[in-house]
């Protein structure tokens, strides 16, 4: 058996690789430079252009670009009318922003447990969390794997809830042939550098509803209204006149970031094809190893993996997740854990949430590890990752 690097053996590679990273090329750089030479550099024509491109790509009717994915979620929650006294049902196996958007609006996040096979919010658990105060559901396509849109749509319709999708991981994912972005009432994307396509920082809210869309565009810029047809204070003095109608925010994005995203979207098919290729290579090897369980995808869905997650099965592997993580690091393959259950954080405990709330989520969390997945990984990088994982998993096999 090969000696593990953590025990003094030779690492599988000399140069460290990380779990995710962007892919920027010369076209991207030229697009940004071109945008910087124009008169308008904040939200302008390139934002409008990329909003249209996002609609074309996903099948949604409208898109609003904004500062980041967190701002997108906040805008969606505001447009949904989430406010003090309301409850918003979400998952705990996510980045904190999925729940924080409820808190930003003065509402309370309610954590529904996950399905232990898909790691996504369990529709039956959503149903159990509904009270007369429930206003919206924020469902996350965890790691890019499609949520059960049909079941969640049905629950939201029966209870009059707004269906918000946190698709920060899931641009390109499809369910029943429909693109994520065109299915929920509002869908939020993030264009952070580790996500499938990037604008540096950036986000978007997609919707098919023109009223939500108008509200999202207004809330993005302080809640200020310019259009004559929407002004409430009657005839105005001149073209400079505008009205603040809501308490919105400055969640604008620059036009040079939008230029970067447009350029990235031209290569999204290539990015996704490479992600899928790598996922297939990983599945081929890890799918048959008893040491691991893999995330399941729902039938009828076509998921673009943002993360590749191994779940250690303690019955067949004797090391802890922390030991596995450290052993991978020593082999120069830097993994990550997605995510610490949101309500475990001190801030949430201060609000009265307690450990033990979502047992399936906690069980999955304690055994999962995300291994590198991004399109720039070479075949030799992928072989190194597989080598490191199998080396460690065989060493600790039981
Ligand atoms: C990245 C991410 C966000 C937030 O996006 P930012 O652009 O970083 O603000 C929200 N939810 C999930 C699930 C994410 O992964």
Coordinates of N, CA, C and O and ligand atoms in Angstrom, one line a residue, residues 68-70 73 94-95 97-98 140 166 168-169 190-192 195 201-202 339, ligand 1:
X68 N -24.3 41.1 -6.4 CA -23.8 39.8 -6.1 C -25.0 38.9 -5.8 O -26.2 39.3 -5.8
X69 N -24.8 37.6 -5.6 CA -25.9 36.6 -5.4 C -26.6 36.9 -4.1 O -27.9 36.6 -4.0
X70 N -26.0 37.4 -3.1 CA -26.6 37.8 -1.8 C -27.6 38.9 -2.0 O -28.7 38.9 -1.5
X73 N -30.7 37.6 -3.7 CA -31.6 37.0 -2.8 C -32.4 38.0 -2.0 O -33.6 37.8 -1.7
X94 N -26.5 25.0 3.1 CA -26.3 26.0 2.1 C -25.4 27.1 2.7 O -25.0 27.1 3.8
X95 N -25.0 28.0 1.8 CA -24.3 29.2 2.2 C -25.3 30.1 3.0 O -26.5 30.2 2.6
X97 N -26.2 33.0 3.0 CA -27.0 34.0 2.3 C -28.4 33.6 2.1 O -29.4 34.4 2.0
X98 N -28.6 32.2 1.8 CA -30.0 31.7 1.5 C -30.9 32.0 2.6 O -32.1 32.2 2.4
X140 N -32.7 25.7 -2.5 CA -31.3 25.8 -3.1 C -31.0 24.5 -3.9 O -31.2 23.4 -3.4
X166 N -32.8 29.6 -5.0 CA -31.4 30.0 -4.9 C -30.6 29.1 -5.8 O -30.2 28.0 -5.4
X168 N -27.6 29.6 -7.1 CA -26.2 30.1 -7.2 C -25.3 29.0 -7.7 O -24.3 29.3 -8.3
X169 N -25.7 27.7 -7.5 CA -24.9 26.6 -8.0 C -25.3 26.1 -9.3 O -24.7 25.1 -9.8
X190 N -25.6 33.5 -8.7 CA -24.4 34.2 -8.3 C -23.3 34.0 -9.3 O -23.2 33.0 -9.9
X191 N -22.6 35.1 -9.5 CA -21.5 35.0 -10.5 C -20.1 35.2 -9.8 O -19.2 35.9 -10.3
X192 N -20.0 34.8 -8.6 CA -18.8 34.7 -7.8 C -17.8 33.8 -8.6 O -18.2 32.9 -9.3
X195 N -18.2 30.1 -9.0 CA -19.5 29.5 -9.7 C -19.2 29.2 -11.1 O -18.2 29.5 -11.7
X201 N -17.6 39.7 -9.0 CA -18.8 39.6 -8.1 C -20.0 39.9 -9.0 O -19.9 40.7 -9.9
X202 N -21.1 39.4 -8.6 CA -22.3 39.7 -9.4 C -23.4 38.7 -9.1 O -23.2 37.6 -8.6
X339 N -21.9 22.4 3.5 CA -21.6 23.6 4.3 C -21.8 23.3 5.8 O -22.6 22.4 6.0
Ligands
LIG1 C1 -22.4 31.8 -3.6 C2 -23.7 31.6 -3.0 C3 -24.6 32.6 -2.6 C4 -24.1 34.1 -2.6 O1 -23.6 34.6 -3.7 P1 -22.6 35.8 -3.6 O2 -22.5 36.2 -5.1 O3 -21.3 35.3 -3.1 O4 -23.2 36.9 -2.8 C5 -25.8 32.3 -2.2 N1 -26.3 31.1 -2.1 C6 -25.5 30.0 -2.4 C7 -26.0 28.7 -2.3 C8 -24.2 30.3 -2.8 O5 -23.4 29.2 -3.1

